């Protein structure tokens, strides 16, 4: 089902995660507001003595240099803060001394020599609690702190002068908080900012961000081309024109991806052969209906097939190509006719190099050949005189002329054999290896100028069905897709002009 697309699944997961996060925050606010927390962290621990054992160079002046028993002195700046969700009162502290002391700071291996207390901005009232009478003590390696009430986000700092130990020796704050905890903070934060998010909050934030980024990436890279109108299921074969085959191949793949349950196969082997196959299969189907077959033809069908219904889908442009050893860029239509009559046997006769003319043509089933004969030559091509395109099978033939089954074979052979000339559909933006395109009477094929150009080698591309297929059939749906929306874009990309465009309507209606 289309609902189970990747972007929909990610969107739903993001929404569910967002709801769960909201519910979790609400629960936390309702159920965990009594959670109290005092955090502490060491903001500075540095030597100020002259003892080389401290492993840091020091320069001492004044009082520091005049105190001989301070050679191993260190300074520690310790921040103690309320980073919980509730204020902490004097009664929230628990411990052996219920009247005075709240927290105890222990300095392993060091002795306390002096203490200075500072407070956070706007918290001058805290200083009233830091008195010996309130419980502030510094003895040995311990500092006993009074039961200081701290509002949410408030903090105080201890600047402690120590001797007798190394910088970096353990520092620990102990004590009890009712319905709470005393714990070290791992990350340093500026005094003006609240504590960082907890692990759960960070996880939710990262998860939501990943979901949103993934959803955005899917939206950016996905194909927003709307599916064909009236998608149909089943199997359909496209046959006929090899000139139009690249268009059909691309459209078949795109239609199959957009329409679930539809399989479109391309089996092109010439316009005339495709029309005959359609007529035979339609006649064999009898009353069972139109066969799942659409035949594309370069130009109108031959007479004698009244059951076939036409759909004009595009104006196709064709081109003459010549081997690169022939540097000519333009031929008049009269010169082209003389070449294909056998009147011109060597390219030097028309201003080219001393190379024999080799005609590389398509077989009798080719619509490209039929258009060339009708639109450019005004007559049929001469008979085939060679099977390998290099030696004459008929010694009486004026020039070598061979017939091949596909456009690819024609282009490859013209590019390989010096002096060879052939024809193919335009294939916009492509240049055959070893060959180049010729202008006719000074005009080159172009979709952009097809309405005003006198370029003769062009024809309407027809799509034929046997009778009128049902409106809900795959054949009808694919033909609609071929002539609309993204189908038109594909047609134009391959060097054809869609008949459904304003310019195409005029040309398809006139020809």
Coordinates of C-alpha atoms in Angstrom, one line a residue:
X1 CA 0.0 0.0 0.0
X2 CA 1.1 3.6 -0.7
X3 CA 0.5 4.4 3.0
X4 CA 3.5 2.3 4.0
X5 CA 6.0 4.5 2.3
X6 CA 9.3 5.3 3.9
X7 CA 8.4 8.9 4.6
X8 CA 5.1 8.0 6.1
X9 CA 6.7 5.5 8.5
X10 CA 9.4 8.0 9.6
X11 CA 6.7 10.7 10.1
X12 CA 4.6 8.4 12.2
X13 CA 7.6 7.3 14.3
X14 CA 8.6 11.0 14.8
X15 CA 5.0 11.9 15.9
X16 CA 4.9 8.9 18.3
X17 CA 8.3 9.8 19.7
X18 CA 7.2 13.4 20.1
X19 CA 4.0 12.4 22.0
X20 CA 6.0 10.0 24.2
X21 CA 8.5 12.8 24.9
X22 CA 5.7 15.2 25.8
X23 CA 4.0 12.7 28.1
X24 CA 7.4 11.9 29.7
X25 CA 8.1 15.5 30.4
X26 CA 4.6 15.9 31.8
X27 CA 5.1 12.9 34.0
X28 CA 8.4 14.1 35.1
X29 CA 7.0 17.5 36.1
X30 CA 4.1 15.9 38.0
X31 CA 5.8 12.9 39.6
X32 CA 9.4 14.0 40.0
X33 CA 9.2 17.6 41.3
X34 CA 10.5 16.6 44.7
X35 CA 13.7 15.3 43.3
X36 CA 16.4 17.6 44.8
X37 CA 20.0 17.7 43.7
X38 CA 23.2 19.4 44.6
X39 CA 26.0 19.2 42.1
X40 CA 29.6 20.1 42.5
X41 CA 32.6 20.4 40.2
X42 CA 36.2 21.6 40.4
X43 CA 36.8 24.7 38.3
X44 CA 40.4 25.1 39.2
X45 CA 43.1 23.0 40.8
X46 CA 46.5 24.6 40.4
X47 CA 49.9 24.8 42.3
X48 CA 51.1 28.1 43.7
X49 CA 54.1 26.7 45.6
X50 CA 57.7 26.2 44.4
X51 CA 57.8 22.4 44.8
X52 CA 59.1 20.9 41.5
X53 CA 57.1 17.8 42.4
X54 CA 54.0 19.6 41.3
X55 CA 55.3 19.2 37.7
X56 CA 54.3 22.7 36.8
X57 CA 56.5 25.8 36.6
X58 CA 55.6 28.7 38.9
X59 CA 56.7 32.2 39.4
X60 CA 56.1 33.5 42.9
X61 CA 56.2 37.1 44.1
X62 CA 55.2 38.9 47.3
X63 CA 53.5 36.9 50.0
X64 CA 53.7 33.6 48.2
X65 CA 57.4 33.9 48.0
X66 CA 57.8 35.0 51.7
X67 CA 56.0 32.0 53.1
X68 CA 58.5 29.1 53.3
X69 CA 55.9 26.4 54.5
X70 CA 53.8 26.9 51.3
X71 CA 56.2 25.3 48.9
X72 CA 53.7 22.6 48.1
X73 CA 50.6 24.9 48.2
X74 CA 47.7 24.5 45.8
X75 CA 44.6 26.5 45.1
X76 CA 41.3 24.8 44.4
X77 CA 38.1 26.6 43.2
X78 CA 35.1 24.4 43.9
X79 CA 31.6 25.2 42.7
X80 CA 28.6 23.9 44.5
X81 CA 25.2 24.4 43.0
X82 CA 21.5 23.6 43.2
X83 CA 20.9 22.0 39.7
X84 CA 17.8 20.2 40.7
X85 CA 14.2 21.1 40.0
X86 CA 13.3 22.3 43.5
X87 CA 14.7 24.7 46.1
X88 CA 16.7 23.2 49.0
X89 CA 16.0 24.4 52.5
X90 CA 18.0 23.9 55.7
X91 CA 15.7 21.1 56.7
X92 CA 16.4 19.2 53.5
X93 CA 20.0 18.4 54.6
X94 CA 20.4 15.1 56.4
X95 CA 23.5 13.9 58.4
X96 CA 24.8 13.1 61.8
X97 CA 24.8 16.7 62.9
X98 CA 21.2 17.8 62.5
X99 CA 21.8 21.4 63.7
X100 CA 24.9 22.7 61.8
X101 CA 26.7 20.9 59.1
X102 CA 25.1 20.0 55.8
X103 CA 27.9 19.0 53.4
X104 CA 31.5 17.9 53.9
X105 CA 34.3 18.5 51.4
X106 CA 37.2 16.1 51.5
X107 CA 40.6 16.8 50.0
X108 CA 42.6 13.5 49.8
X109 CA 46.2 13.9 50.8
X110 CA 46.0 17.7 51.3
X111 CA 45.4 19.9 54.4
X112 CA 43.1 23.0 54.4
X113 CA 45.0 26.2 55.1
X114 CA 42.5 28.8 54.1
X115 CA 38.9 29.2 52.8
X116 CA 37.2 32.0 50.8
X117 CA 33.5 31.9 49.9
X118 CA 31.8 33.6 46.9
X119 CA 28.2 33.5 45.8
X120 CA 26.2 33.7 42.6
X121 CA 25.0 37.1 41.3
X122 CA 21.9 38.3 43.2
X123 CA 22.4 35.8 46.1
X124 CA 24.0 38.1 48.7
X125 CA 21.8 36.5 51.4
X126 CA 23.9 33.3 51.2
X127 CA 26.8 35.0 52.9
X128 CA 24.9 35.2 56.2
X129 CA 25.1 31.4 56.4
X130 CA 28.9 31.1 56.0
X131 CA 30.0 31.8 59.5
X132 CA 31.7 29.6 62.1
X133 CA 28.6 29.8 64.2
X134 CA 26.5 28.5 61.3
X135 CA 28.8 25.6 60.9
X136 CA 31.6 26.6 58.6
X137 CA 34.7 24.7 59.6
X138 CA 38.0 23.8 58.0
X139 CA 40.1 21.2 59.8
X140 CA 42.7 18.8 58.5
X141 CA 41.7 17.7 55.0
X142 CA 38.0 18.5 55.5
X143 CA 35.7 21.5 55.2
X144 CA 32.4 21.3 56.9
X145 CA 29.7 23.4 55.3
X146 CA 26.6 24.8 57.0
X147 CA 23.1 24.0 55.9
X148 CA 22.9 26.6 53.2
X149 CA 19.4 27.1 51.6
X150 CA 19.8 27.2 47.8
X151 CA 17.1 28.3 45.4
X152 CA 16.9 26.5 42.1
X153 CA 19.9 27.5 40.0
X154 CA 21.8 29.2 42.9
X155 CA 25.4 28.4 43.7
X156 CA 28.4 29.3 45.8
X157 CA 32.1 28.8 45.3
X158 CA 34.9 27.8 47.7
X159 CA 38.4 29.1 47.0
X160 CA 40.5 26.8 49.2
X161 CA 44.3 27.1 50.0
X162 CA 45.8 23.7 50.5
X163 CA 49.1 22.1 51.3
X164 CA 50.6 18.7 51.5
X165 CA 49.4 17.0 48.4
X166 CA 49.6 17.0 44.6
X167 CA 47.4 18.8 42.2
X168 CA 44.7 16.5 40.9
X169 CA 44.3 14.4 44.1
X170 CA 40.7 13.4 44.7
X171 CA 38.2 15.9 45.9
X172 CA 34.8 14.7 47.1
X173 CA 31.7 16.4 48.5
X174 CA 29.5 14.2 50.7
X175 CA 26.3 14.7 52.5
X176 CA 22.6 13.8 52.4
X177 CA 19.6 15.5 50.8
X178 CA 16.1 14.4 51.6
X179 CA 14.4 13.1 48.5
X180 CA 17.6 14.0 46.5
X181 CA 21.3 13.5 46.0
X182 CA 24.7 15.1 46.0
X183 CA 26.6 14.2 42.9
X184 CA 29.6 15.5 40.9
X185 CA 28.8 17.4 37.6
X186 CA 30.8 16.1 34.7
X187 CA 30.6 19.1 32.3
X188 CA 31.8 22.6 33.0
X189 CA 29.2 25.3 32.3
X190 CA 29.3 29.1 32.4
X191 CA 27.8 30.5 35.6
X192 CA 25.1 32.3 33.8
X193 CA 23.6 29.2 32.2
X194 CA 21.5 26.5 33.7
X195 CA 22.7 22.9 33.9
X196 CA 22.9 20.8 30.8
X197 CA 20.1 18.4 29.9
X198 CA 20.2 15.0 31.5
X199 CA 20.9 11.7 29.6
X200 CA 17.2 11.1 28.9
X201 CA 16.6 14.6 27.6
X202 CA 19.7 14.3 25.3
X203 CA 18.5 11.0 24.0
X204 CA 15.1 12.3 23.1
X205 CA 16.5 15.4 21.5
X206 CA 19.0 13.4 19.4
X207 CA 16.3 10.8 18.4
X208 CA 13.8 13.5 17.3
X209 CA 16.6 15.3 15.4
X210 CA 17.5 12.1 13.6
X211 CA 13.9 11.4 12.7
X212 CA 13.3 14.9 11.4
X213 CA 16.5 14.9 9.3
X214 CA 15.7 11.5 7.9
X215 CA 12.2 12.6 6.9
X216 CA 13.6 15.7 5.3
X217 CA 16.2 13.7 3.3
X218 CA 13.5 11.3 2.1
X219 CA 11.4 14.2 0.9
X220 CA 14.3 15.8 -0.9
X221 CA 15.5 12.7 -2.7
X222 CA 12.2 11.1 -3.5
X223 CA 10.6 11.3 -6.9
X224 CA 7.6 13.7 -6.6
X225 CA 6.4 13.0 -10.1
X226 CA 2.7 12.2 -9.6
X227 CA 1.6 8.7 -10.7
X228 CA -0.1 8.3 -14.1
X229 CA -3.8 9.2 -14.0
X230 CA -6.0 6.1 -13.9
X231 CA -3.2 3.5 -13.2
X232 CA -4.2 0.1 -14.5
X233 CA -3.0 -3.4 -13.7
X234 CA -2.0 -6.1 -16.1
X235 CA 0.6 -6.7 -18.9
X236 CA 1.1 -4.7 -22.0
X237 CA 3.6 -5.0 -24.9
X238 CA 4.9 -2.1 -26.9
X239 CA 6.2 -3.0 -30.4
X240 CA 6.9 -1.3 -33.7
X241 CA 9.2 1.6 -34.2
X242 CA 12.9 1.2 -33.2
X243 CA 13.3 5.0 -33.6
X244 CA 10.8 5.5 -30.8
X245 CA 12.1 2.6 -28.7
X246 CA 14.3 4.7 -26.3
X247 CA 11.2 6.7 -25.4
X248 CA 9.2 3.6 -24.8
X249 CA 11.8 2.0 -22.7
X250 CA 12.0 4.9 -20.3
X251 CA 8.3 5.4 -20.1
X252 CA 7.7 1.7 -19.5
X253 CA 10.1 1.7 -16.5
X254 CA 8.5 4.8 -15.0
X255 CA 5.0 3.6 -15.5
X256 CA 5.8 0.3 -13.9
X257 CA 7.3 2.0 -10.8
X258 CA 4.4 4.4 -10.5
X259 CA 1.5 1.9 -11.1
X260 CA 1.6 -1.2 -8.9
X261 CA 0.7 -4.4 -10.7
X262 CA 1.5 -3.1 -14.2
X263 CA 4.1 -4.7 -16.4
X264 CA 5.0 -2.9 -19.6
X265 CA 7.4 -4.7 -22.0
X266 CA 9.1 -3.1 -25.1
X267 CA 9.7 -5.4 -28.1
X268 CA 10.4 -3.1 -31.0
X269 CA 11.4 -4.6 -34.4
X270 CA 10.2 -2.0 -37.0
X271 CA 7.1 0.0 -37.7
X272 CA 5.7 -2.2 -40.5
X273 CA 6.4 -5.4 -38.6
X274 CA 4.8 -4.0 -35.5
X275 CA 1.6 -3.0 -37.4
X276 CA 1.3 -6.5 -39.0
X277 CA 1.8 -8.2 -35.6
X278 CA -0.9 -6.0 -34.1
X279 CA -3.3 -6.8 -36.9
X280 CA -2.6 -10.6 -36.7
X281 CA -3.0 -10.8 -32.9
X282 CA -6.2 -8.6 -33.0
X283 CA -7.8 -10.9 -35.7
X284 CA -6.8 -13.9 -33.6
X285 CA -8.4 -12.5 -30.5
X286 CA -11.8 -12.5 -32.1
X287 CA -14.5 -11.4 -29.7
X288 CA -12.3 -11.6 -26.7
X289 CA -11.4 -7.9 -27.2
X290 CA -8.4 -5.8 -28.1
X291 CA -5.1 -7.5 -27.5
X292 CA -2.7 -6.0 -24.9
X293 CA -0.5 -4.7 -27.6
X294 CA 0.3 -1.2 -28.9
X295 CA 2.3 -0.7 -32.1
X296 CA 4.3 2.5 -32.7
X297 CA 4.9 3.6 -36.2
X298 CA 7.0 6.3 -37.9
X299 CA 4.3 7.7 -40.0
X300 CA 0.8 6.4 -40.9
X301 CA 0.0 2.7 -41.3
X302 CA -0.1 1.1 -44.7
X303 CA -3.5 0.6 -46.3
X304 CA -5.4 -2.6 -45.7
X305 CA -5.6 -2.4 -41.9
X306 CA -9.0 -0.8 -41.2
X307 CA -9.3 -2.3 -37.7
X308 CA -6.3 -0.4 -36.4
X309 CA -7.1 2.9 -34.5
X310 CA -4.5 5.6 -34.5
X311 CA -3.3 8.0 -31.8
X312 CA -0.9 10.7 -32.8
X313 CA 1.6 11.0 -30.0
X314 CA 4.6 13.0 -31.3
X315 CA 6.5 14.6 -34.1
X316 CA 9.7 12.7 -34.7
X317 CA 12.9 14.1 -36.2
X318 CA 15.4 12.1 -38.2
X319 CA 18.9 12.8 -39.4
X320 CA 21.5 11.8 -41.9
X321 CA 24.8 10.7 -40.5
X322 CA 28.1 10.2 -42.3
X323 CA 31.5 8.8 -41.3
X324 CA 34.0 11.3 -39.9
X325 CA 36.4 10.6 -42.8
X326 CA 33.9 12.6 -44.9
X327 CA 34.2 16.1 -43.5
X328 CA 31.1 17.5 -45.2
X329 CA 28.5 19.2 -43.0
X330 CA 25.7 19.9 -45.4
X331 CA 24.1 18.3 -48.4
X332 CA 21.3 19.6 -50.6
X333 CA 18.3 17.4 -51.0
X334 CA 19.1 17.0 -54.7
X335 CA 22.6 15.7 -53.8
X336 CA 21.1 13.2 -51.3
X337 CA 18.8 11.9 -54.0
X338 CA 21.7 11.6 -56.5
X339 CA 23.7 9.7 -53.9
X340 CA 20.9 7.2 -53.2
X341 CA 20.2 6.8 -57.0
X342 CA 23.8 5.7 -57.5
X343 CA 24.7 8.8 -59.6
X344 CA 27.4 9.8 -57.1
X345 CA 29.8 6.9 -56.5
X346 CA 32.7 8.7 -54.8
X347 CA 32.6 11.6 -52.3
X348 CA 35.1 13.6 -54.3
X349 CA 32.3 14.2 -56.8
X350 CA 30.4 16.4 -54.3
X351 CA 33.4 18.1 -52.7
X352 CA 34.5 15.4 -50.3
X353 CA 37.5 13.1 -50.0
X354 CA 38.5 10.3 -52.5
X355 CA 36.4 7.6 -50.8
X356 CA 33.7 5.4 -52.3
X357 CA 30.1 6.0 -51.2
X358 CA 28.7 3.2 -48.9
X359 CA 24.9 3.3 -48.3
X360 CA 24.0 1.8 -44.9
X361 CA 20.2 1.5 -44.8
X362 CA 17.4 -0.1 -42.7
X363 CA 15.4 -3.2 -43.8
X364 CA 11.9 -3.0 -45.4
X365 CA 10.1 -3.1 -42.0
X366 CA 11.7 0.2 -40.9
X367 CA 9.5 3.3 -40.4
X368 CA 12.7 5.4 -40.4
X369 CA 13.5 4.1 -43.9
X370 CA 9.9 4.6 -45.1
X371 CA 10.0 8.3 -43.9
X372 CA 13.3 8.8 -45.6
X373 CA 12.0 7.5 -48.9
X374 CA 8.8 9.5 -48.7
X375 CA 10.0 12.8 -47.2
X376 CA 13.6 13.1 -48.6
X377 CA 14.1 10.9 -51.6
X378 CA 10.6 11.0 -53.1
X379 CA 11.2 7.4 -54.3
X380 CA 12.4 4.0 -53.0
X381 CA 16.0 3.3 -52.2
X382 CA 17.9 1.1 -54.7
X383 CA 18.1 -2.7 -54.1
X384 CA 20.5 -4.2 -51.6
X385 CA 23.8 -5.0 -53.1
X386 CA 25.9 -6.1 -50.1
X387 CA 25.3 -8.3 -47.0
X388 CA 28.4 -7.2 -45.1
X389 CA 28.4 -3.5 -46.1
X390 CA 31.9 -3.8 -47.5
X391 CA 31.8 -5.9 -50.7
X392 CA 29.3 -6.0 -53.6
X393 CA 27.2 -9.1 -54.0
X394 CA 25.9 -7.6 -57.2
X395 CA 28.7 -6.5 -59.5
X396 CA 26.3 -4.4 -61.6
X397 CA 25.2 -2.3 -58.7
X398 CA 26.5 1.3 -58.9
X399 CA 27.3 1.5 -55.2
X400 CA 27.5 -0.7 -52.2
X401 CA 24.2 -0.7 -50.3
X402 CA 23.4 -2.9 -47.2
X403 CA 20.4 -3.2 -45.0
X404 CA 20.5 -3.6 -41.2
X405 CA 17.9 -4.5 -38.6
X406 CA 18.2 -1.6 -36.1
X407 CA 19.3 2.0 -35.6
X408 CA 22.1 0.9 -33.3
X409 CA 23.6 -1.3 -36.1
X410 CA 23.3 1.5 -38.6
X411 CA 25.1 4.0 -36.4
X412 CA 27.8 1.6 -35.4
X413 CA 28.5 0.6 -39.1
X414 CA 28.5 4.2 -40.4
X415 CA 31.0 5.1 -37.6
X416 CA 33.2 2.1 -38.5
X417 CA 33.4 2.3 -42.3
X418 CA 35.1 5.2 -44.1
X419 CA 32.7 6.8 -46.7
X420 CA 29.6 5.3 -45.2
X421 CA 26.3 7.3 -44.9
X422 CA 23.1 6.3 -43.2
X423 CA 20.1 7.6 -41.2
X424 CA 18.5 7.4 -37.8
X425 CA 16.1 9.2 -35.4
X426 CA 17.5 12.4 -33.9
X427 CA 18.3 11.1 -30.4
X428 CA 18.7 14.6 -29.0
X429 CA 22.1 15.3 -27.4
X430 CA 23.9 12.2 -28.7
X431 CA 26.6 11.9 -31.3
X432 CA 27.4 8.5 -32.8
X433 CA 31.0 7.4 -32.4
X434 CA 33.0 7.9 -35.6
X435 CA 30.2 9.8 -37.4
X436 CA 28.6 13.2 -37.5
X437 CA 25.2 14.7 -38.5
X438 CA 24.5 16.3 -41.9
X439 CA 22.3 19.3 -42.5
X440 CA 19.9 19.1 -45.4
X441 CA 19.6 22.3 -47.5
X442 CA 21.4 24.1 -44.7
X443 CA 18.9 23.2 -42.0
X444 CA 19.5 20.9 -39.1
X445 CA 16.9 19.0 -37.1
X446 CA 15.8 20.7 -33.8
X447 CA 12.7 20.3 -31.7
X448 CA 13.0 24.0 -30.8
X449 CA 12.6 25.1 -34.5
X450 CA 10.5 22.3 -35.9
X451 CA 7.5 24.6 -36.3
X452 CA 9.3 27.2 -38.5
X453 CA 12.1 25.1 -40.1
X454 CA 11.9 23.7 -43.6
X455 CA 13.8 20.6 -42.5
X456 CA 12.2 17.8 -44.5
X457 CA 13.2 14.6 -42.6
X458 CA 10.4 14.4 -40.0
X459 CA 7.3 12.5 -39.4
X460 CA 4.4 12.0 -37.0
X461 CA 4.8 9.1 -34.6
X462 CA 1.6 7.1 -34.4
X463 CA 0.5 4.6 -31.7
X464 CA -1.9 2.0 -33.0
X465 CA -4.3 -0.3 -31.1
X466 CA -6.6 -3.0 -32.5
X467 CA -10.0 -1.3 -32.2
X468 CA -10.6 0.9 -29.2
X469 CA -9.3 -0.7 -26.0
X470 CA -11.5 -0.4 -22.9
X471 CA -11.1 2.9 -21.0
X472 CA -9.9 1.1 -17.9
X473 CA -7.4 -1.0 -19.7
X474 CA -3.6 -0.8 -19.3
X475 CA -3.3 0.1 -23.0
X476 CA -5.6 3.2 -22.6
X477 CA -3.9 4.2 -19.4
X478 CA -0.4 4.0 -20.9
X479 CA -1.4 6.0 -24.0
X480 CA -2.8 8.7 -21.8
X481 CA 0.5 8.7 -19.8
X482 CA 2.5 8.9 -23.0
X483 CA 0.7 12.1 -24.1
X484 CA 0.5 13.9 -20.7
X485 CA 2.6 15.3 -17.9
X486 CA 5.9 13.6 -17.3
X487 CA 5.3 11.4 -20.4
X488 CA 5.6 14.6 -22.5
X489 CA 8.9 15.5 -20.7
X490 CA 10.4 12.1 -21.6
X491 CA 9.3 12.4 -25.3
X492 CA 10.9 15.8 -25.6
X493 CA 14.1 14.7 -23.8
X494 CA 14.7 12.1 -26.6
X495 CA 14.4 14.7 -29.4
X496 CA 10.6 14.4 -30.2
X497 CA 7.9 17.0 -30.0
X498 CA 4.7 15.8 -28.2
X499 CA 1.6 16.2 -30.2
X500 CA -0.3 17.4 -27.1
X501 CA 1.7 20.6 -26.8
X502 CA 0.4 23.8 -28.5
X503 CA 3.1 23.6 -31.2
X504 CA 2.7 19.9 -31.6
X505 CA -1.1 20.1 -32.0
X506 CA -0.7 22.4 -35.0
X507 CA 2.0 20.3 -36.7
X508 CA 0.3 16.9 -36.0
X509 CA -3.0 18.4 -37.3
X510 CA -1.5 19.7 -40.5
X511 CA 0.7 16.7 -41.6

